[in-house]
Amino acid sequence: MSEEFDKRLPLSPAQRGIWFADQVDAAQRNYNIGARVDISGRIDTATLQTAVRMAIEETDALRLRFVDEDDGPWQYVETSARSELSVVDLSSSPEPRTAADHWIQRDLMRPVPIVGAELSRWALLKTGPDESTLYLRFHHIAIDGYSVFLVARRVADIYTGTLDGTAREFPPADSFEQILHDELSYSTRKSCQRDKKYWSGRLAGAAPLTLAGTAAPASETFLRTTTYVSSAQTKALREVAENLGSSPAGIVLAATALYLNRTAVDGESRLGLVVSRRMNPMALRVPCMMADILPLVLAPRPSQSLRDILRETSRETSQVLRHQRYRSEDLKRDLDLVGTGDRLFGPVVNVMEYDGRLNFGECQASIDGLLAWPVDDFAINVYSNQASSQIRIDFDANPAVYTETDLANHQRRLLAMLDTLVMSDPGQPVASIDLLDERERHQVLVEWNATTRPV
């Protein structure tokens, strides 16, 4: 191996899951993850390029290279940064912001091979003299969504520190290897056995419900529709969550479980919950790939109130988080699901609650997450930026089992259910709450009950 690389390291269980999923699929899957940072003010390009370079040089996960050798996959840490910040001037476009959106979307949706390709991309998209967008894109095998925000904040800190001369702390150089060792040794600990015992008892029910009548492998592409919850609805959602001792995430999970129970049949309401698996202080500071998707069993009953369902959702979520280090790949093996095509969970819910405010010197900025990933069935990605008056929700679906019309209908109904739950008395039984939207209510009350029809 060339001297440009540090020593050879094994892949973590999380990385191996992505590696083998990518290898067995003939079609190249997209595992891109990243962020866009919209910056207001005149940014110093040279200082930003320095900040990006420093962030890469101090973060091992941003200099990873993967190889497939005779004894299996391995990863190496490059000794120096290869990635650089490119500058793209879009200010002369008729609509610079729209041009930036399209530029980001094209790059995000382009699959990147694990071996032989640059696993990250950094770009400053200039949309005007006093506004720009910093774009960060990474392969998921290197870092996860939590890490993206760590990296973006680190770049902002270095930029600001370079301008004002202040020193900024960062994790020690060997922290990535420590995290990797901790991940690899987890299976030998008593905590792993305790987690395994919990999951073996919790997943003894029926197969998970899905919104589709059929199943198919994850597609190399996916359908997506994006919506922004209005400022008034977002405010109401956050207020109800606070009054009930819950969170927007809890209400979204409860609403999805309710919708699943009312829409699907023959199965258990088992959502896929995206978890960070970061359960020690060092893991909270070090960018790397640790995340997973684990089953969240929710069984809301018609006699329960929203308040009761939220309490149950909170209890179940707490249990999942307590045992989140046990990986989904191990659960599948324990349940004999490997190679069967059977799923561990139904729709995936990925709720990101964060403070998106950043400062690059005197320039104010706001960060939003970006994600392109294989979708087995149906996924709901919720971006709840505390600095924003609106919540963004991406609805993703596998085109092998859903049409664009299916996706649009599920989006409309789920949003209507969420809105109805928020506006209803949280103490009344959910069975008494009308969860049809206006279009479906007209269909049931008028079209289906019409007595005069042409013969």
Tab-separated table of C-alpha atoms in Angstrom, residues 7 22 33 53 73 75 173 201 240 290 305 326 344 351 400 407:
chain	number	residue	atom	x	y	z
A	7	LYS	CA	-2.386	1.658	8.456
A	22	ASP	CA	-23.643	-2.502	-2.299
A	33	ILE	CA	-25.719	11.966	2.501
A	53	ARG	CA	-9.025	21.652	4.270
A	73	PRO	CA	-12.827	-5.307	2.462
A	75	GLN	CA	-10.284	0.793	4.887
A	173	ALA	CA	-6.399	12.285	16.417
A	201	GLY	CA	-38.659	-10.877	23.342
A	240	VAL	CA	-48.966	20.545	21.348
A	290	MET	CA	-22.564	4.433	13.226
A	305	SER	CA	-56.340	9.163	23.199
A	326	TYR	CA	-27.671	-4.148	18.695
A	344	LEU	CA	-37.637	-6.424	9.717
A	351	VAL	CA	-36.750	12.474	12.363
A	400	ALA	CA	-41.044	-1.080	-7.759
A	407	LEU	CA	-46.863	8.379	-3.025
